[in-house]
């Protein structure tokens, strides 16, 4: 079953932009961080894909909640929660940081935003990191405040995003490097805008502080975007998989460590910093990971929706992986997916067999990410 | 919008019973604890309501995940996390326990199950309590293991549940008191069965340990239940509201304290135990809560779905509450809802006005819970 009804209630929170996405014809949602994430509008995933690659889209990604950590011990606490060396993080910079537990299991993969020497946001994927941070802070008696502020990102993605954003917020926005942010005038307020987003087509995220401004911000961008052929959109499954953008809960969970996720470059083992899970992670690094994230290209015609993972086997039916996100790519003219692949089976070009729920066994090959 | 498509992916986990609920015609889901909760089958909510009150239903409530705490410090950690005095908890007993943070904000309202002096389950509502417990345990360097075991509850609810369960698991099951559990033979394994469930119609929850047994367990119960007119079901919104059964994220959130939720009896202030949030909670108790959960009966014909809270005002349009769960009761022949009501407006019989999104302002009265 690819889609089924979603019952609405207060528990599944609306974002500041939900009224607008409903007005603009949203047809499907997912739930992330107890909040609605639009997943489909009136056009097909394929049409959305081509549009995203050519024009500009506006995405309600309010589900990327911020966990705000402020106080004297804020920097210390942030470093304790990630194997990445974040001592050199600069104000104005966004950093992708794996977060792990004491067994080196992945808890989340947020973007860390340093707002001041004693103030950080973790812009999170789908787990209640607020509770982890609060529990640690309380247990360790740290001098920090941990809260979820009224900050909801709105993404402007696609190759024409830069022209649109320069029209609205000034030419200075062109100077932002990838994963840098600045503070800009927006509707009479000062707002954080980062050059970032959950696509590889370029674009920005406006971290709207003040949910009451949500509809006005949407309208302002949509009006100005008409000349760039703007459309409402959402993270596009084809584009995301082609771009090798993983999703917490799909490609990896608490059962995976950062080395399996390909985050070796983000794991620091020097003696001059310590973090939760360092001992476990060092042991895993010494032994080498037992699986590794990979792309899989596979044929057999358009695969059905990947609501349940697709089993990946050898020719002899030995289980060597599972495709956790997969879809047909109209550009590559084959199916593409991401899978953790068992040791010995992750070399590029390895022939594999993908078992889809329609009963078809599809031949494929291990491929680098992004595709 | 009452319903919209839900996109399926691995991130929104299936339960051991999802294959069966799909086979039995599920038409809608919600998402709780990153997992699918069936919300509708082929019959209407009203028909389900009457059926639940007269016969027996089988519910996939695998979303009630267990947070398992074991070890020398387990009992100490459990007591730190709730204002309820759980020192006298007995093996074989289930206890409803509010969990609060250092500001006395509600984090969850699980059922605590004591399995041994050093082993507990928190059977949780919709927030990642696992991360809170792990964070605290790590920060406090406690001697505990904290995990989510492969345990997924299946509920058998309705007046005929007891006869069905006695047929399957022996007459001894009749001796279980409400919120007691026993260990029974199920499909050649030993399983925990509690007299409990998210309805007021009586019934049991089988805490299935071993997800691979999910389909067999469903089939066994469904076959034996045919003579009792069994149907697949799910927590019924009409029955839940009539019964005053609150839902975390709907009726209360981290912005509410347990006194606002009516949990005064569950808050212990003696000097002989300590817990997180005790100082904040005592201060709230001394000042008295500023709002209190109440029932609201209201007219004006069948209300639309309560996807967003309904504003509750005085005749003069002063905001005094919001209905966070509401629906038409065919038995009471009026709409029923639950709302936190502001101080001065929570007396039973107080006249209120409910603003529904169809533009109708409906007169109502404050009512006790359950209705």
XYZ file of C-alpha atoms in Angstrom:
742
model
C 0.000 0.000 0.000
C 1.671 3.182 -1.184
C -0.768 5.610 0.292
C -3.566 5.506 2.774
C -5.589 8.047 4.700
C -3.949 10.055 7.459
C -6.226 11.083 10.307
C -5.616 14.633 11.419
C -5.454 15.732 15.029
C -3.665 18.296 17.145
C -1.075 15.667 18.101
C 0.211 15.736 14.536
C 1.077 19.390 14.563
C 0.472 21.827 11.748
C 3.314 24.107 10.673
C 3.013 27.863 10.106
C 2.680 26.999 6.398
C 0.072 24.196 6.566
C -2.831 26.544 5.807
C -1.024 27.586 2.632
C -0.075 24.098 1.466
C -3.713 23.085 1.878
C -4.768 26.147 -0.128
C -2.241 25.187 -2.806
C -3.615 21.682 -3.218
C -1.525 19.340 -1.066
C -2.582 15.731 -1.677
C -0.500 13.781 0.760
C 1.505 14.174 3.945
C 4.075 12.368 5.942
C 4.665 12.863 9.658
C 8.058 14.021 10.950
C 8.709 15.225 14.485
C 4.986 14.975 15.283
C 4.281 17.459 12.476
C 2.840 17.407 8.957
C 5.300 17.256 6.058
C 3.679 17.747 2.621
C 4.566 14.868 0.312
C 2.522 15.415 -2.826
C 0.758 18.192 -4.707
C -1.266 18.011 -7.879
C 1.529 16.969 -10.194
C 3.231 13.586 -10.280
C 6.545 12.883 -8.539
C 8.161 12.767 -12.010
C 6.755 16.118 -13.107
C 7.808 17.610 -9.771
C 11.289 16.192 -10.319
C 11.741 17.871 -13.693
C 10.271 21.116 -12.415
C 12.625 21.139 -9.422
C 15.622 20.662 -11.699
C 14.629 23.551 -13.981
C 12.741 26.164 -11.985
C 12.106 26.964 -8.317
C 9.893 25.463 -5.635
C 8.641 26.498 -2.208
C 8.651 23.735 0.417
C 7.098 23.637 3.873
C 9.880 21.967 5.858
C 8.676 23.251 9.229
C 9.156 19.671 10.466
C 12.868 20.472 10.727
C 12.408 21.552 14.348
C 15.164 23.429 16.134
C 16.541 22.212 19.430
C 17.973 25.400 20.894
C 20.801 25.080 23.401
C 21.907 28.218 25.210
C 24.132 28.895 28.174
C 27.632 28.625 29.532
C 27.872 24.887 28.875
C 26.169 24.935 25.472
C 29.298 24.425 23.346
C 30.525 21.689 25.659
C 27.200 19.856 25.479
C 27.045 20.116 21.687
C 30.519 18.599 21.368
C 29.572 15.759 23.726
C 26.748 14.694 21.416
C 28.618 14.331 18.118
C 31.774 12.575 16.906
C 32.416 15.526 14.604
C 34.976 18.030 15.838
C 32.839 21.152 16.176
C 35.316 23.249 18.140
C 36.079 25.340 15.067
C 32.415 25.936 14.178
C 31.897 29.585 13.270
C 28.938 31.886 13.673
C 27.396 32.043 10.214
C 28.150 28.416 9.465
C 25.916 25.334 9.214
C 27.463 21.948 9.979
C 26.072 18.497 9.289
C 26.597 16.524 12.510
C 25.855 12.851 13.189
C 24.556 12.400 16.742
C 25.243 9.076 18.456
C 24.499 7.278 21.706
C 26.914 5.447 23.990
C 26.949 2.441 21.642
C 27.685 4.719 18.659
C 24.134 4.170 17.356
C 22.797 7.025 15.253
C 20.222 9.168 17.081
C 19.777 11.847 14.438
C 21.705 13.698 11.728
C 20.856 17.361 12.252
C 22.339 20.522 10.852
C 24.127 22.386 13.624
C 23.785 26.159 13.445
C 26.045 28.234 15.645
C 24.230 31.473 16.506
C 26.656 32.678 19.185
C 29.429 31.213 21.279
C 26.785 30.145 23.776
C 23.814 29.563 21.490
C 23.198 26.717 19.012
C 20.387 25.173 17.042
C 20.214 21.550 16.062
C 17.907 21.451 13.051
C 16.748 17.897 13.404
C 15.528 14.868 11.488
C 12.775 12.623 12.860
C 13.504 11.836 16.525
C 12.815 13.775 19.727
C 16.354 15.031 20.218
C 14.930 17.654 22.575
C 14.395 14.876 25.133
C 17.902 13.463 24.655
C 19.511 16.878 25.116
C 17.316 17.750 28.099
C 17.975 14.375 29.741
C 21.729 14.720 29.319
C 21.781 18.334 30.476
C 19.763 17.535 33.578
C 21.725 14.393 34.415
C 25.047 16.168 33.977
C 23.806 19.293 35.798
C 24.957 21.501 32.939
C 24.351 25.214 32.807
C 22.161 25.283 29.711
C 18.612 25.982 28.623
C 17.176 23.560 26.091
C 14.036 24.515 24.223
C 12.173 24.227 20.938
C 11.799 27.817 19.717
C 9.034 29.033 17.379
C 11.283 28.602 14.325
C 10.063 26.770 11.204
C 12.132 26.497 8.025
C 10.658 27.267 4.632
C 12.814 26.008 1.754
C 13.224 27.687 -1.620
C 14.852 25.110 -3.891
C 15.850 24.838 -7.539
C 18.216 26.612 -9.939
C 16.110 29.794 -10.045
C 16.032 30.084 -6.237
C 18.988 32.424 -6.219
C 17.425 34.956 -8.576
C 14.157 34.887 -6.672
C 15.840 35.279 -3.294
C 18.038 38.134 -4.576
C 14.901 39.931 -5.834
C 13.310 39.643 -2.415
C 16.169 40.004 0.042
C 18.891 41.809 -1.867
C 21.932 40.940 -3.909
C 23.958 40.188 -0.770
C 22.225 36.834 -0.551
C 24.235 35.727 -3.606
C 27.381 35.913 -1.512
C 26.280 33.226 0.918
C 28.389 30.116 0.396
C 26.880 26.659 0.609
C 26.008 25.849 4.247
C 26.488 29.456 5.313
C 23.781 31.654 6.746
C 23.095 35.354 7.131
C 20.493 37.522 8.812
C 18.151 39.353 6.423
C 15.174 41.691 6.572
C 11.973 39.719 6.016
C 8.532 41.280 6.450
C 9.904 43.865 8.828
C 11.687 41.291 10.966
C 15.244 39.953 11.050
C 15.402 36.338 9.924
C 18.081 33.701 9.473
C 18.479 32.513 5.886
C 20.852 29.682 5.037
C 22.107 28.428 1.704
C 21.004 24.862 2.238
C 18.148 22.461 1.689
C 17.204 18.866 1.146
C 17.948 18.815 -2.590
C 21.001 19.032 -4.839
C 19.457 21.727 -7.050
C 20.632 24.661 -4.960
C 18.566 26.940 -2.811
C 17.895 28.431 0.580
C 16.100 27.796 3.833
C 14.427 30.630 5.703
C 14.341 29.727 9.384
C 11.187 31.691 10.086
C 11.119 32.876 13.690
C 7.488 33.753 14.423
C 4.939 31.319 13.110
C 2.258 34.033 12.776
C 4.214 35.298 9.734
C 3.974 31.964 7.910
C 1.180 32.740 5.467
C 2.511 36.218 4.679
C 5.973 34.830 3.967
C 4.567 32.112 1.722
C 2.454 34.636 -0.210
C 5.314 37.093 -0.626
C 7.602 34.417 -2.046
C 4.936 32.893 -4.228
C 4.007 36.235 -5.770
C 7.610 37.151 -6.478
C 8.277 33.637 -7.750
C 5.657 33.638 -10.481
C 8.077 35.092 -13.008
C 10.384 32.145 -12.241
C 7.600 29.591 -12.683
C 7.456 28.779 -8.960
C 5.446 25.761 -7.770
C 4.676 24.377 -4.323
C 6.728 21.263 -3.709
C 8.379 19.038 -1.173
C 11.511 16.930 -0.920
C 11.366 14.919 -4.142
C 11.997 11.203 -3.766
C 13.642 10.789 -7.170
C 15.902 13.800 -6.738
C 16.741 12.884 -3.127
C 17.788 9.344 -4.011
C 19.741 10.423 -7.092
C 21.498 12.968 -4.871
C 22.330 10.361 -2.234
C 20.518 12.331 0.459
C 19.780 9.863 3.238
C 16.826 10.082 5.592
C 17.002 9.171 9.283
C 14.644 6.262 9.957
C 14.877 5.127 6.346
C 18.522 4.597 5.379
C 19.784 4.404 8.952
C 18.477 4.099 12.502
C 19.830 3.693 16.011
C 20.948 0.227 14.882
C 23.524 1.840 12.571
C 26.759 3.600 13.388
C 28.140 6.618 11.522
C 30.800 4.590 9.721
C 28.112 2.444 8.116
C 26.482 5.683 6.957
C 29.673 6.801 5.242
C 30.398 9.530 7.799
C 34.032 8.517 8.369
C 35.224 12.052 7.561
C 32.941 13.388 10.296
C 34.337 11.110 13.012
C 37.190 12.583 15.037
C 39.289 10.289 17.217
C 41.900 12.686 18.606
C 42.578 12.649 22.326
C 41.808 16.330 22.718
C 38.054 15.968 22.574
C 35.662 13.508 24.132
C 32.105 12.621 23.215
C 29.428 10.069 24.028
C 30.024 6.824 22.150
C 33.670 7.530 21.356
C 34.954 4.267 22.824
C 32.357 2.204 20.965
C 32.972 4.105 17.736
C 36.736 3.690 17.955
C 36.311 -0.056 18.382
C 34.058 -0.169 15.320
C 36.590 1.887 13.368
C 39.401 -0.484 14.333
C 37.420 -3.550 13.225
C 35.948 -1.773 10.227
C 32.205 -1.466 9.622
C 30.269 -4.614 8.703
C 28.046 -2.796 6.219
C 28.136 0.411 4.205
C 25.585 2.647 2.520
C 25.518 2.297 -1.246
C 23.466 3.156 -4.289
C 21.753 0.372 -6.225
C 20.681 0.703 -9.862
C 18.185 -1.948 -10.846
C 15.959 -2.817 -13.763
C 12.856 -4.835 -14.478
C 10.654 -1.859 -15.270
C 9.266 0.697 -12.821
C 9.471 -0.690 -9.294
C 6.404 -0.414 -7.047
C 6.479 2.084 -4.122
C 9.058 1.222 -1.462
C 6.707 1.264 1.541
C 8.528 -1.744 2.991
C 12.257 -2.249 2.280
C 13.143 -4.334 -0.779
C 15.342 -7.311 0.038
C 18.705 -7.345 -1.774
C 20.392 -10.711 -2.342
C 23.165 -12.400 -4.248
C 22.314 -14.628 -7.185
C 22.260 -17.475 -4.630
C 19.629 -15.699 -2.562
C 21.949 -14.737 0.273
C 20.652 -11.624 2.049
C 23.200 -8.828 1.620
C 21.134 -5.666 1.986
C 17.773 -3.933 1.829
C 16.706 -0.965 -0.245
C 15.144 1.474 2.198
C 14.324 4.213 -0.334
C 13.844 3.384 -3.989
C 12.072 4.712 -7.074
C 12.285 4.856 -10.865
C 14.502 7.613 -12.234
C 13.155 8.990 -15.506
C 16.547 10.574 -16.208
C 18.690 7.495 -15.588
C 15.987 5.244 -17.088
C 16.313 2.643 -14.343
C 15.283 2.219 -10.732
C 17.556 3.757 -8.119
C 17.735 3.008 -4.437
C 19.887 3.199 -1.327
C 20.885 0.173 0.722
C 23.263 -0.706 3.508
C 25.356 -3.446 1.867
C 27.062 -6.248 3.789
C 30.852 -6.411 3.851
C 32.152 -8.214 0.803
C 29.245 -7.040 -1.325
C 29.642 -3.268 -1.375
C 32.150 -2.847 -4.212
C 30.897 -0.714 -7.072
C 29.674 -2.846 -9.944
C 28.758 -5.866 -7.789
C 25.759 -7.609 -9.320
C 22.792 -7.902 -6.954
C 19.148 -9.000 -7.071
C 16.359 -6.812 -5.759
C 13.129 -8.472 -4.606
C 10.136 -6.147 -4.993
C 6.695 -6.863 -3.493
C 5.177 -7.398 -6.962
C 7.089 -10.703 -6.976
C 9.672 -9.608 -9.542
C 13.375 -10.277 -8.907
C 15.319 -7.463 -10.557
C 18.991 -7.535 -11.466
C 21.004 -4.535 -10.357
C 24.461 -3.233 -9.563
C 26.093 -1.487 -6.628
C 26.709 2.150 -7.484
C 28.331 5.213 -5.894
C 26.220 7.891 -4.234
C 25.189 10.347 -5.469
C 24.121 8.569 -8.655
C -9.112 18.615 5.852
C -10.067 15.531 7.829
C -8.046 13.028 5.880
C -5.290 13.104 3.360
C -2.864 10.626 1.908
C -0.081 9.238 4.067
C 3.105 8.342 2.239
C 4.573 5.072 3.443
C 8.249 4.519 4.096
C 10.464 2.532 6.404
C 10.769 5.571 8.688
C 7.130 5.163 9.638
C 7.524 1.683 11.008
C 5.111 -1.182 10.467
C 4.001 -3.202 13.483
C 3.954 -7.015 13.659
C 0.222 -6.713 12.872
C 0.316 -4.264 9.924
C 0.189 -7.041 7.320
C -3.016 -8.274 8.943
C -4.702 -4.872 9.293
C -4.005 -4.296 5.599
C -5.483 -7.704 4.789
C -8.540 -6.817 6.887
C -9.217 -3.587 5.017
C -7.613 -0.742 6.955
C -8.553 2.594 5.355
C -6.591 5.112 7.370
C -3.647 5.400 9.695
C -2.184 7.772 12.172
C 1.485 7.853 13.167
C 2.520 7.314 16.789
C 6.082 6.705 17.927
C 7.252 6.591 14.297
C 4.862 3.692 13.694
C 1.546 3.080 11.925
C -1.606 3.132 14.060
C -4.748 1.988 12.205
C -7.483 4.608 12.485
C -10.287 3.386 10.244
C -11.597 0.181 8.706
C -14.513 -0.316 6.377
C -17.246 0.712 8.766
C -17.940 4.248 9.991
C -16.687 5.584 13.323
C -20.285 5.437 14.560
C -20.809 1.814 13.544
C -17.460 0.930 15.107
C -18.556 2.682 18.289
C -21.724 0.628 18.644
C -19.883 -2.549 17.761
C -17.197 -1.890 20.378
C -19.842 -1.358 23.062
C -21.629 -4.623 22.250
C -19.138 -7.150 20.944
C -15.346 -7.515 20.786
C -12.631 -5.956 18.627
C -8.984 -6.668 17.859
C -6.732 -3.600 17.749
C -3.168 -3.211 16.510
C -1.724 -0.947 19.199
C 1.879 -1.897 18.536
C 2.611 1.844 18.612
C 2.565 1.561 22.409
C 6.308 0.930 22.453
C 7.996 -0.319 25.590
C 10.948 1.500 27.087
C 12.638 -1.253 29.066
C 14.751 -0.252 32.045
C 16.789 -2.949 33.741
C 19.565 -2.925 36.297
C 20.471 -2.050 39.838
C 19.342 1.572 39.514
C 16.173 0.853 37.520
C 13.672 1.442 40.334
C 15.475 4.611 41.386
C 15.445 5.973 37.818
C 11.743 5.171 37.350
C 10.861 7.048 40.527
C 12.938 10.054 39.435
C 10.851 10.417 36.289
C 7.342 10.562 37.761
C 5.571 12.518 40.533
C 3.598 9.375 41.349
C 4.857 7.411 44.345
C 5.805 4.128 42.692
C 7.732 2.663 45.618
C 4.888 0.255 46.366
C 4.473 -0.902 42.757
C 4.081 -4.672 42.655
C 5.083 -7.255 40.106
C 1.859 -8.078 38.278
C 0.580 -4.522 38.466
C 0.221 -1.805 35.802
C 0.375 1.818 36.945
C -0.567 4.949 35.012
C 2.314 7.390 35.547
C 2.603 10.989 34.379
C 6.189 11.768 33.363
C 7.394 15.350 33.748
C 10.452 17.472 33.067
C 12.221 19.865 35.412
C 9.536 22.519 34.812
C 6.783 19.961 35.559
C 5.829 19.873 31.865
C 4.254 16.617 30.746
C 6.609 14.443 28.689
C 4.377 11.403 28.374
C 1.712 9.442 30.276
C 2.781 5.809 29.991
C 1.641 2.704 31.761
C 4.399 1.473 34.058
C 4.728 -2.304 34.216
C 6.917 -3.774 36.935
C 8.358 -7.035 35.667
C 10.878 -7.576 38.469
C 12.457 -5.505 41.199
C 15.079 -4.434 38.699
C 13.073 -4.533 35.454
C 10.354 -2.169 34.244
C 8.529 -1.261 31.057
C 7.142 2.152 30.298
C 4.410 1.536 27.728
C 4.450 4.939 26.132
C 2.321 7.490 24.328
C 3.699 9.543 21.432
C 7.141 10.908 22.378
C 10.611 9.356 22.271
C 10.868 8.617 25.986
C 13.669 6.204 25.156
C 15.912 9.212 24.479
C 14.875 10.979 27.698
C 15.572 7.885 29.799
C 18.869 7.164 28.040
C 19.985 10.777 28.392
C 19.209 10.855 32.093
C 20.793 7.465 32.749
C 23.965 8.442 30.938
C 24.195 11.883 32.514
C 23.627 10.476 35.996
C 25.941 7.497 35.371
C 23.256 5.095 36.550
C 23.670 1.348 36.441
C 20.856 0.584 34.001
C 20.242 -0.692 30.497
C 17.614 1.166 28.511
C 16.232 -0.423 25.375
C 13.153 -0.826 23.202
C 12.444 -4.566 23.202
C 10.593 -6.423 20.437
C 7.273 -6.130 22.302
C 4.109 -4.915 20.561
C 0.717 -4.822 22.268
C -2.383 -6.228 20.602
C -5.606 -5.111 22.285
C -8.788 -7.182 22.598
C -11.516 -4.742 23.634
C -15.248 -4.856 24.239
C -17.675 -6.635 26.595
C -17.152 -10.027 24.957
C -13.352 -9.808 25.274
C -13.367 -11.735 28.522
C -15.219 -14.748 27.113
C -12.976 -14.818 24.053
C -9.781 -14.533 26.088
C -10.937 -17.241 28.519
C -11.615 -19.569 25.559
C -8.100 -19.001 24.273
C -5.946 -18.668 27.362
C -7.908 -20.392 30.118
C -10.369 -19.423 32.809
C -7.600 -18.005 34.988
C -7.612 -14.889 32.846
C -10.967 -13.967 34.392
C -9.233 -13.479 37.715
C -7.034 -10.647 36.487
C -8.163 -7.399 38.084
C -8.203 -4.155 36.127
C -4.612 -2.983 35.496
C -3.183 -6.315 36.572
C -1.216 -8.624 34.351
C -0.300 -12.284 34.223
C 1.912 -14.506 32.113
C 0.039 -16.918 29.824
C 0.796 -19.576 27.225
C 0.373 -18.104 23.752
C 1.381 -20.013 20.622
C 3.910 -22.058 22.547
C 5.489 -19.006 24.153
C 4.998 -17.244 27.486
C 3.418 -13.819 27.023
C 2.358 -10.950 29.265
C -1.373 -10.231 29.145
C -2.817 -7.259 31.029
C -6.401 -6.342 31.763
C -6.176 -2.916 30.255
C -6.709 -0.971 27.062
C -7.574 2.377 25.577
C -11.359 2.001 25.934
C -13.869 1.850 28.769
C -15.555 -1.284 27.416
C -13.258 -3.735 29.170
C -10.631 -5.940 27.651
C -7.035 -7.017 27.522
C -3.700 -6.169 25.971
C -1.339 -8.911 24.882
C 2.200 -7.537 25.032
C 3.491 -9.754 22.244
C 7.199 -10.431 22.679
C 8.423 -11.653 19.283
C 7.119 -9.769 16.309
C 7.408 -12.809 14.023
C 4.356 -14.232 15.835
C 2.175 -11.226 14.967
C 0.174 -12.685 12.092
C -0.334 -16.035 13.821
C -1.581 -14.328 16.966
C -3.985 -12.159 14.990
C -5.343 -15.167 13.092
C -5.776 -17.273 16.203
C -7.747 -14.541 17.950
C -9.791 -13.677 14.896
C -10.805 -17.294 14.308
C -11.782 -17.837 17.939
C -13.541 -14.465 17.981
C -15.942 -15.173 15.135
C -18.542 -16.645 17.485
C -18.389 -13.365 19.424
C -18.839 -11.260 16.296
C -15.240 -9.973 16.384
C -14.222 -7.094 14.102
C -10.895 -5.358 13.455
C -10.904 -1.957 15.111
C -8.841 0.772 16.675
C -9.211 3.278 19.498
C -12.641 4.780 18.764
C -12.782 8.563 18.914
C -16.382 8.716 20.150
C -15.830 6.101 22.839
C -12.487 7.591 23.873
C -13.906 11.084 24.345
C -17.026 9.851 26.131
C -14.732 7.869 28.412
C -12.536 10.891 29.117
C -9.434 9.096 27.864
C -6.901 11.805 27.053
C -4.225 11.543 24.392
C -0.722 12.977 24.784
C -0.158 15.619 22.117
C -3.874 16.275 21.846
C -5.302 17.135 25.268
C -1.941 17.959 26.823
C 1.654 18.582 25.829
C 4.915 19.643 27.447
C 3.252 23.028 27.961
C 0.893 21.449 30.500
C 1.560 20.234 34.008
C -0.068 17.167 35.611
C -2.383 19.256 37.789
C -3.927 20.805 34.686
C -4.496 17.261 33.427
C -6.404 16.320 36.573
C -3.613 14.095 37.896
C -3.583 15.619 41.402
C -4.059 12.195 42.989
C -0.963 10.958 41.174
C 1.288 13.748 42.479
C 3.134 12.932 45.690
C 4.784 15.745 47.646
C 6.158 13.899 50.682
C 9.748 14.548 51.705
C 10.677 10.888 51.486
C 10.910 10.744 47.718
C 12.400 13.077 45.168
C 11.774 13.369 41.453
C 12.556 15.663 38.529
C 10.229 18.665 38.494
C 9.130 18.323 42.110
C 10.032 21.896 43.066
C 8.233 23.329 40.045
C 5.218 21.112 40.600
C 4.961 22.006 44.270
C 4.964 25.692 43.390
C 2.178 25.104 40.860
C 0.235 23.138 43.469
C 0.572 25.965 45.980
C -0.651 28.573 43.511
C -3.234 26.242 42.011
C -3.382 25.372 38.312
C -4.458 28.094 35.888
C -6.425 25.696 33.714
C -8.032 22.284 34.073
C -9.142 19.536 31.706
C -12.895 19.347 31.236
C -15.558 17.837 29.051
C -17.621 20.097 26.798
C -21.044 19.134 25.447
C -22.056 21.290 22.518
C -24.814 21.476 19.936
C -25.408 22.981 16.522
C -25.603 19.666 14.667
C -22.714 17.317 13.923
C -19.417 19.180 14.239
C -16.807 18.819 11.478
C -13.640 16.774 12.165
C -11.411 18.311 14.834
C -8.186 18.390 12.808
C -7.334 21.771 14.342
C -8.501 22.626 17.872
C -11.890 24.371 18.172
C -11.681 27.705 20.009
C -13.851 27.902 23.147
C -14.999 31.344 24.280
C -17.401 33.094 26.601
C -20.492 34.769 25.168
C -18.305 37.915 24.958
C -15.758 36.115 22.807
C -13.087 35.855 25.494
C -10.819 32.873 24.816
C -11.178 30.375 27.674
C -10.201 27.065 26.101
C -9.776 24.914 23.026
C -11.331 21.585 22.197
C -8.460 19.331 21.236
C -10.519 16.187 20.565
C -14.183 16.460 19.625
C -16.865 14.505 17.760
C -20.597 13.878 17.634
C -21.856 11.248 20.082
C -24.778 9.294 18.648
C -25.664 8.060 22.130
C -25.639 11.440 23.882
C -27.095 13.099 20.770
C -24.764 16.082 20.982
C -21.124 16.850 20.253
C -18.614 15.977 22.956
C -15.078 17.249 23.369
C -12.239 17.755 25.807
C -10.692 21.131 26.568
C -8.323 22.682 29.045
C -10.511 25.413 30.573
C -9.149 28.618 32.049
C -9.527 29.263 35.770
C -12.903 30.811 36.526
C -14.524 28.989 33.611
C -14.158 25.324 34.502
C -17.185 24.831 36.782
C -19.597 22.186 35.551
C -22.569 23.742 33.805
C -20.711 26.882 32.683
C -22.103 28.029 29.341
C -19.463 28.258 26.586
C -19.312 28.856 22.840
C -17.438 26.543 20.509
C -16.146 27.929 17.199
C -15.921 25.214 14.546
C -14.155 25.696 11.195
C -17.474 25.565 9.305
C -18.107 29.043 10.741
C -20.796 27.932 13.187
C -20.649 29.140 16.796
C -22.120 26.396 18.952
C -23.446 26.809 22.471
C -22.221 24.265 24.993
C -21.674 23.527 28.651
C -18.742 22.409 30.764
C -19.212 18.800 31.810
C -17.425 16.220 33.980
C -15.225 13.544 32.429
C -16.040 10.832 31.631
C -19.285 12.028 30.040
